[in-house]
Amino acid sequence: QRQQQQRQQQQKHTKQDTRRGRETALLRTPNISTQKKFQDEASDIDYAAIEARPHNMLIQTLFRSKMAQAVGRDVQSKGYQAIIDLTRQLNQFSPHETQARTLQILKSLFPFWLLPAFKVLFSKPMPEFACKMNAWATALTCEWLMGPCKVNDVEVDGGKLGVSQGVQVQRCRYLEEAGCTSICVNSCKVPTQAFFAQEMGLPLTMTPNYEDYSCQFSFGKTPPPQAEDPAFAAPCFSQCPSKREGKGSAFAQLQAMAADTSSGALSAGVNGVAASSDRCHKVRPSI
């Protein structure tokens, strides 16, 4: 019995060490040699072939149109560069406004009746099946945006194993091209998690890794409080085009923003607090 207790204690410590290791990795930003390694690897991915697939062309065209509407104007650039340029325009708004507009973009991609119907027909009666459906749909339709990805098994709420309820993005093209953790948090992570929680009735946790540009989607897993989420404490990349020197940790800035404003925050799944990474551009809302 004593040996069994010792084994259980060792397993507990191992899990804690593994979790700390993952969190530490998230807080790192790539150094120059690491960035060059990933750039070399990126040259092996044929993004042109991915974008040329008919369904990807259609989705990218629709996505750009909705982004331009949200920003209030289009850009002159073509292809994927237009998506990045529109994202940077979007990120010029306050964090609250950026998140709200991005959420509206995601909603506008679907017929008005589809999201409420999905909640009723799938999310409520069959949540695990709904999570699997969204994992496969994400991997199928978002490769042009995020790069190569695959469906995998992940931990979900209750500590259970969610079979085929995750999507592993090998190296996020969107994050790499934008080069900004504020864009990752405000234009992707926060609004996407809120979209699935609010509009589709499913919890989603997105775990970006700022060292190797990978990202793990976990459908069926509720996001942690932002004070415990390493993505909100990470400094921005050295090459960030919108970086500026800030004060204190990102979460301390979020607390200050929350105290200054009583409206505009996204509530479900994200605790209603706007996000903006340390040393990145707007650290306080304009409203």
PDB file of C-alpha atoms in Angstrom, residues 86-276:
ATOM      1  CA  LEU A  86      -6.899  43.483 -42.808  1.00  0.00           C
ATOM      2  CA  THR A  87      -6.042  41.793 -39.511  1.00  0.00           C
ATOM      3  CA  ARG A  88      -3.570  44.551 -38.693  1.00  0.00           C
ATOM      4  CA  GLN A  89      -6.219  47.133 -39.546  1.00  0.00           C
ATOM      5  CA  LEU A  90      -8.632  45.306 -37.256  1.00  0.00           C
ATOM      6  CA  ASN A  91      -6.072  45.246 -34.467  1.00  0.00           C
ATOM      7  CA  GLN A  92      -5.859  49.049 -34.515  1.00  0.00           C
ATOM      8  CA  PHE A  93      -9.149  49.183 -32.620  1.00  0.00           C
ATOM      9  CA  SER A  94      -9.253  48.783 -28.845  1.00  0.00           C
ATOM     10  CA  PRO A  95      -8.921  45.188 -27.602  1.00  0.00           C
ATOM     11  CA  HIS A  96     -12.628  45.081 -26.725  1.00  0.00           C
ATOM     12  CA  GLU A  97     -13.600  46.374 -30.159  1.00  0.00           C
ATOM     13  CA  THR A  98     -11.197  44.069 -31.980  1.00  0.00           C
ATOM     14  CA  GLN A  99     -12.660  41.048 -30.217  1.00  0.00           C
ATOM     15  CA  ALA A 100     -16.251  42.147 -30.798  1.00  0.00           C
ATOM     16  CA  ARG A 101     -15.688  42.786 -34.514  1.00  0.00           C
ATOM     17  CA  THR A 102     -13.883  39.484 -34.951  1.00  0.00           C
ATOM     18  CA  LEU A 103     -16.742  37.663 -33.258  1.00  0.00           C
ATOM     19  CA  GLN A 104     -19.140  39.352 -35.670  1.00  0.00           C
ATOM     20  CA  ILE A 105     -16.974  38.239 -38.616  1.00  0.00           C
ATOM     21  CA  LEU A 106     -17.197  34.619 -37.474  1.00  0.00           C
ATOM     22  CA  LYS A 107     -20.967  34.835 -37.030  1.00  0.00           C
ATOM     23  CA  SER A 108     -21.426  36.414 -40.462  1.00  0.00           C
ATOM     24  CA  LEU A 109     -19.783  33.438 -42.186  1.00  0.00           C
ATOM     25  CA  PHE A 110     -22.861  31.292 -41.483  1.00  0.00           C
ATOM     26  CA  PRO A 111     -26.556  31.544 -42.427  1.00  0.00           C
ATOM     27  CA  PHE A 112     -28.478  33.168 -39.566  1.00  0.00           C
ATOM     28  CA  TRP A 113     -30.431  29.973 -38.824  1.00  0.00           C
ATOM     29  CA  LEU A 114     -27.541  27.518 -38.794  1.00  0.00           C
ATOM     30  CA  LEU A 115     -25.848  28.321 -35.471  1.00  0.00           C
ATOM     31  CA  PRO A 116     -29.020  28.225 -33.308  1.00  0.00           C
ATOM     32  CA  ALA A 117     -30.073  25.031 -35.079  1.00  0.00           C
ATOM     33  CA  PHE A 118     -26.689  23.416 -34.413  1.00  0.00           C
ATOM     34  CA  LYS A 119     -27.072  24.126 -30.701  1.00  0.00           C
ATOM     35  CA  VAL A 120     -30.465  22.457 -30.573  1.00  0.00           C
ATOM     36  CA  LEU A 121     -29.783  19.513 -32.883  1.00  0.00           C
ATOM     37  CA  PHE A 122     -26.221  18.626 -31.882  1.00  0.00           C
ATOM     38  CA  SER A 123     -24.566  20.560 -29.045  1.00  0.00           C
ATOM     39  CA  LYS A 124     -27.221  19.990 -26.403  1.00  0.00           C
ATOM     40  CA  PRO A 125     -28.240  16.367 -27.074  1.00  0.00           C
ATOM     41  CA  MET A 126     -24.881  15.114 -28.391  1.00  0.00           C
ATOM     42  CA  PRO A 127     -22.041  17.336 -27.130  1.00  0.00           C
ATOM     43  CA  GLU A 128     -19.246  14.830 -27.759  1.00  0.00           C
ATOM     44  CA  PHE A 129     -20.395  14.203 -31.311  1.00  0.00           C
ATOM     45  CA  ALA A 130     -20.750  17.961 -31.843  1.00  0.00           C
ATOM     46  CA  CYS A 131     -17.167  18.467 -30.655  1.00  0.00           C
ATOM     47  CA  LYS A 132     -15.905  15.817 -33.077  1.00  0.00           C
ATOM     48  CA  MET A 133     -17.863  17.431 -35.932  1.00  0.00           C
ATOM     49  CA  ASN A 134     -16.297  20.806 -35.218  1.00  0.00           C
ATOM     50  CA  ALA A 135     -12.810  19.356 -34.930  1.00  0.00           C
ATOM     51  CA  TRP A 136     -13.065  17.732 -38.355  1.00  0.00           C
ATOM     52  CA  ALA A 137     -14.718  20.822 -39.870  1.00  0.00           C
ATOM     53  CA  THR A 138     -11.959  23.055 -38.487  1.00  0.00           C
ATOM     54  CA  ALA A 139      -9.195  20.840 -39.873  1.00  0.00           C
ATOM     55  CA  LEU A 140     -10.915  20.684 -43.251  1.00  0.00           C
ATOM     56  CA  THR A 141     -11.812  24.345 -43.728  1.00  0.00           C
ATOM     57  CA  CYS A 142      -9.074  26.277 -41.924  1.00  0.00           C
ATOM     58  CA  GLU A 143      -5.881  24.784 -43.344  1.00  0.00           C
ATOM     59  CA  TRP A 144      -5.521  27.733 -45.742  1.00  0.00           C
ATOM     60  CA  LEU A 145      -5.613  30.107 -42.755  1.00  0.00           C
ATOM     61  CA  MET A 146      -3.553  28.232 -40.149  1.00  0.00           C
ATOM     62  CA  GLY A 147      -1.445  25.813 -42.175  1.00  0.00           C
ATOM     63  CA  PRO A 148      -1.296  22.004 -41.921  1.00  0.00           C
ATOM     64  CA  CYS A 149      -3.323  20.582 -39.046  1.00  0.00           C
ATOM     65  CA  LYS A 150      -4.707  17.252 -37.928  1.00  0.00           C
ATOM     66  CA  VAL A 151      -7.475  15.943 -35.681  1.00  0.00           C
ATOM     67  CA  ASN A 152      -6.190  14.431 -32.447  1.00  0.00           C
ATOM     68  CA  ASP A 153      -7.278  13.247 -28.986  1.00  0.00           C
ATOM     69  CA  VAL A 154      -7.277  15.801 -26.171  1.00  0.00           C
ATOM     70  CA  GLU A 155      -8.172  16.176 -22.516  1.00  0.00           C
ATOM     71  CA  VAL A 156     -11.636  17.681 -22.050  1.00  0.00           C
ATOM     72  CA  ASP A 157     -13.754  18.835 -19.111  1.00  0.00           C
ATOM     73  CA  GLY A 158     -13.815  16.387 -16.244  1.00  0.00           C
ATOM     74  CA  GLY A 159     -10.327  15.134 -17.054  1.00  0.00           C
ATOM     75  CA  LYS A 160     -11.727  12.741 -19.654  1.00  0.00           C
ATOM     76  CA  LEU A 161     -10.126  11.847 -22.959  1.00  0.00           C
ATOM     77  CA  GLY A 162     -11.898  13.468 -25.878  1.00  0.00           C
ATOM     78  CA  VAL A 163     -11.298  11.138 -28.820  1.00  0.00           C
ATOM     79  CA  SER A 164     -10.994  13.134 -32.044  1.00  0.00           C
ATOM     80  CA  GLN A 165     -12.091  16.297 -30.223  1.00  0.00           C
ATOM     81  CA  GLY A 166      -8.903  18.246 -30.855  1.00  0.00           C
ATOM     82  CA  VAL A 167      -7.112  19.914 -33.735  1.00  0.00           C
ATOM     83  CA  GLN A 168      -3.336  20.220 -33.655  1.00  0.00           C
ATOM     84  CA  VAL A 169      -2.074  23.094 -35.797  1.00  0.00           C
ATOM     85  CA  GLN A 170       1.503  22.167 -36.601  1.00  0.00           C
ATOM     86  CA  ARG A 171       2.672  25.760 -37.030  1.00  0.00           C
ATOM     87  CA  CYS A 172       0.104  28.511 -37.273  1.00  0.00           C
ATOM     88  CA  ARG A 173       0.558  30.459 -40.483  1.00  0.00           C
ATOM     89  CA  TYR A 174      -1.665  33.252 -39.180  1.00  0.00           C
ATOM     90  CA  LEU A 175       0.445  33.787 -36.044  1.00  0.00           C
ATOM     91  CA  GLU A 176       3.706  33.517 -37.943  1.00  0.00           C
ATOM     92  CA  GLU A 177       2.688  36.002 -40.643  1.00  0.00           C
ATOM     93  CA  ALA A 178       1.154  38.471 -38.167  1.00  0.00           C
ATOM     94  CA  GLY A 179       4.140  38.207 -35.810  1.00  0.00           C
ATOM     95  CA  CYS A 180       2.124  39.576 -32.903  1.00  0.00           C
ATOM     96  CA  THR A 181       0.756  37.939 -29.750  1.00  0.00           C
ATOM     97  CA  SER A 182      -1.835  40.698 -29.408  1.00  0.00           C
ATOM     98  CA  ILE A 183      -3.281  39.710 -32.783  1.00  0.00           C
ATOM     99  CA  CYS A 184      -3.233  36.054 -31.727  1.00  0.00           C
ATOM    100  CA  VAL A 185      -5.121  36.806 -28.505  1.00  0.00           C
ATOM    101  CA  ASN A 186      -7.505  39.571 -29.616  1.00  0.00           C
ATOM    102  CA  SER A 187      -8.176  38.564 -33.237  1.00  0.00           C
ATOM    103  CA  CYS A 188      -8.189  34.796 -32.823  1.00  0.00           C
ATOM    104  CA  LYS A 189      -8.073  33.072 -29.430  1.00  0.00           C
ATOM    105  CA  VAL A 190     -10.533  35.163 -27.395  1.00  0.00           C
ATOM    106  CA  PRO A 191     -13.224  35.715 -30.064  1.00  0.00           C
ATOM    107  CA  THR A 192     -13.009  32.148 -31.402  1.00  0.00           C
ATOM    108  CA  GLN A 193     -13.433  30.643 -27.947  1.00  0.00           C
ATOM    109  CA  ALA A 194     -16.340  33.017 -27.346  1.00  0.00           C
ATOM    110  CA  PHE A 195     -17.891  32.159 -30.717  1.00  0.00           C
ATOM    111  CA  PHE A 196     -18.043  28.438 -29.985  1.00  0.00           C
ATOM    112  CA  ALA A 197     -19.262  28.967 -26.422  1.00  0.00           C
ATOM    113  CA  GLN A 198     -21.918  31.557 -27.245  1.00  0.00           C
ATOM    114  CA  GLU A 199     -23.055  30.672 -30.748  1.00  0.00           C
ATOM    115  CA  MET A 200     -22.503  26.911 -30.955  1.00  0.00           C
ATOM    116  CA  GLY A 201     -22.932  25.923 -27.340  1.00  0.00           C
ATOM    117  CA  LEU A 202     -19.555  24.193 -27.047  1.00  0.00           C
ATOM    118  CA  PRO A 203     -16.587  25.012 -24.814  1.00  0.00           C
ATOM    119  CA  LEU A 204     -13.298  25.427 -26.654  1.00  0.00           C
ATOM    120  CA  THR A 205      -9.802  26.013 -25.339  1.00  0.00           C
ATOM    121  CA  MET A 206      -7.120  27.208 -27.746  1.00  0.00           C
ATOM    122  CA  THR A 207      -3.539  26.810 -26.546  1.00  0.00           C
ATOM    123  CA  PRO A 208      -1.008  28.673 -28.690  1.00  0.00           C
ATOM    124  CA  ASN A 209       2.680  27.928 -28.284  1.00  0.00           C
ATOM    125  CA  TYR A 210       4.678  31.066 -29.002  1.00  0.00           C
ATOM    126  CA  GLU A 211       7.940  29.157 -29.232  1.00  0.00           C
ATOM    127  CA  ASP A 212       7.137  26.855 -32.146  1.00  0.00           C
ATOM    128  CA  TYR A 213       3.973  28.578 -33.497  1.00  0.00           C
ATOM    129  CA  SER A 214       1.849  25.475 -32.928  1.00  0.00           C
ATOM    130  CA  CYS A 215      -1.651  25.666 -31.495  1.00  0.00           C
ATOM    131  CA  GLN A 216      -3.912  23.086 -29.886  1.00  0.00           C
ATOM    132  CA  PHE A 217      -7.696  23.315 -30.225  1.00  0.00           C
ATOM    133  CA  SER A 218      -9.533  21.348 -27.516  1.00  0.00           C
ATOM    134  CA  PHE A 219     -13.274  21.129 -28.177  1.00  0.00           C
ATOM    135  CA  GLY A 220     -15.170  20.249 -25.020  1.00  0.00           C
ATOM    136  CA  LYS A 221     -12.665  21.909 -22.694  1.00  0.00           C
ATOM    137  CA  THR A 222     -13.576  25.138 -20.886  1.00  0.00           C
ATOM    138  CA  PRO A 223     -10.840  27.808 -21.050  1.00  0.00           C
ATOM    139  CA  PRO A 224      -9.024  28.506 -17.771  1.00  0.00           C
ATOM    140  CA  PRO A 225      -9.347  31.878 -16.021  1.00  0.00           C
ATOM    141  CA  GLN A 226      -7.186  34.406 -17.785  1.00  0.00           C
ATOM    142  CA  ALA A 227      -5.021  34.816 -14.669  1.00  0.00           C
ATOM    143  CA  GLU A 228      -4.011  31.178 -15.143  1.00  0.00           C
ATOM    144  CA  ASP A 229      -3.722  31.200 -18.937  1.00  0.00           C
ATOM    145  CA  PRO A 230      -0.076  31.592 -20.058  1.00  0.00           C
ATOM    146  CA  ALA A 231      -1.176  33.039 -23.411  1.00  0.00           C
ATOM    147  CA  PHE A 232      -2.164  36.245 -21.629  1.00  0.00           C
ATOM    148  CA  ALA A 233       1.180  36.648 -19.897  1.00  0.00           C
ATOM    149  CA  ALA A 234       3.455  36.178 -22.905  1.00  0.00           C
ATOM    150  CA  PRO A 235       5.516  39.103 -24.208  1.00  0.00           C
ATOM    151  CA  CYS A 236       5.250  39.892 -27.882  1.00  0.00           C
ATOM    152  CA  PHE A 237       7.739  38.860 -30.554  1.00  0.00           C
ATOM    153  CA  SER A 238      10.813  40.964 -31.201  1.00  0.00           C
ATOM    154  CA  GLN A 239       9.631  41.559 -34.775  1.00  0.00           C
ATOM    155  CA  CYS A 240       6.088  42.565 -33.748  1.00  0.00           C
ATOM    156  CA  PRO A 241       4.985  45.469 -35.995  1.00  0.00           C
ATOM    157  CA  SER A 242       2.657  46.919 -33.351  1.00  0.00           C
ATOM    158  CA  LYS A 243       4.808  46.421 -30.256  1.00  0.00           C
ATOM    159  CA  ARG A 244       5.289  49.119 -27.678  1.00  0.00           C
ATOM    160  CA  GLU A 245       6.762  49.081 -24.202  1.00  0.00           C
ATOM    161  CA  GLY A 246       4.159  48.362 -21.531  1.00  0.00           C
ATOM    162  CA  LYS A 247       4.027  48.224 -17.762  1.00  0.00           C
ATOM    163  CA  GLY A 248       3.696  45.033 -15.754  1.00  0.00           C
ATOM    164  CA  SER A 249       2.208  41.757 -16.859  1.00  0.00           C
ATOM    165  CA  ALA A 250      -0.475  41.420 -19.477  1.00  0.00           C
ATOM    166  CA  PHE A 251      -3.006  40.231 -16.935  1.00  0.00           C
ATOM    167  CA  ALA A 252      -2.382  43.261 -14.699  1.00  0.00           C
ATOM    168  CA  GLN A 253      -3.185  45.414 -17.725  1.00  0.00           C
ATOM    169  CA  LEU A 254      -6.347  43.400 -18.332  1.00  0.00           C
ATOM    170  CA  GLN A 255      -7.474  44.012 -14.770  1.00  0.00           C
ATOM    171  CA  ALA A 256      -6.945  47.738 -15.239  1.00  0.00           C
ATOM    172  CA  MET A 257      -8.935  47.677 -18.471  1.00  0.00           C
ATOM    173  CA  ALA A 258     -11.765  45.791 -16.824  1.00  0.00           C
ATOM    174  CA  ALA A 259     -11.932  48.417 -14.087  1.00  0.00           C
ATOM    175  CA  ASP A 260     -12.056  51.231 -16.636  1.00  0.00           C
ATOM    176  CA  THR A 261     -14.885  49.924 -18.786  1.00  0.00           C
ATOM    177  CA  SER A 262     -18.205  48.263 -18.124  1.00  0.00           C
ATOM    178  CA  SER A 263     -19.184  47.380 -21.682  1.00  0.00           C
ATOM    179  CA  GLY A 264     -17.906  45.755 -24.834  1.00  0.00           C
ATOM    180  CA  ALA A 265     -16.233  42.712 -23.317  1.00  0.00           C
ATOM    181  CA  LEU A 266     -16.939  39.225 -24.568  1.00  0.00           C
ATOM    182  CA  SER A 267     -18.469  37.263 -21.734  1.00  0.00           C
ATOM    183  CA  ALA A 268     -19.042  33.567 -22.369  1.00  0.00           C
ATOM    184  CA  GLY A 269     -15.995  31.399 -22.004  1.00  0.00           C
ATOM    185  CA  VAL A 270     -13.554  34.304 -21.613  1.00  0.00           C
ATOM    186  CA  ASN A 271     -14.601  35.854 -18.294  1.00  0.00           C
ATOM    187  CA  GLY A 272     -15.538  39.141 -19.889  1.00  0.00           C
ATOM    188  CA  VAL A 273     -12.036  40.622 -19.846  1.00  0.00           C
ATOM    189  CA  ALA A 274     -10.335  42.079 -22.901  1.00  0.00           C
ATOM    190  CA  ALA A 275      -6.866  40.898 -23.808  1.00  0.00           C
ATOM    191  CA  SER A 276      -3.734  42.618 -24.983  1.00  0.00           C
TER     192      SER A 276
END
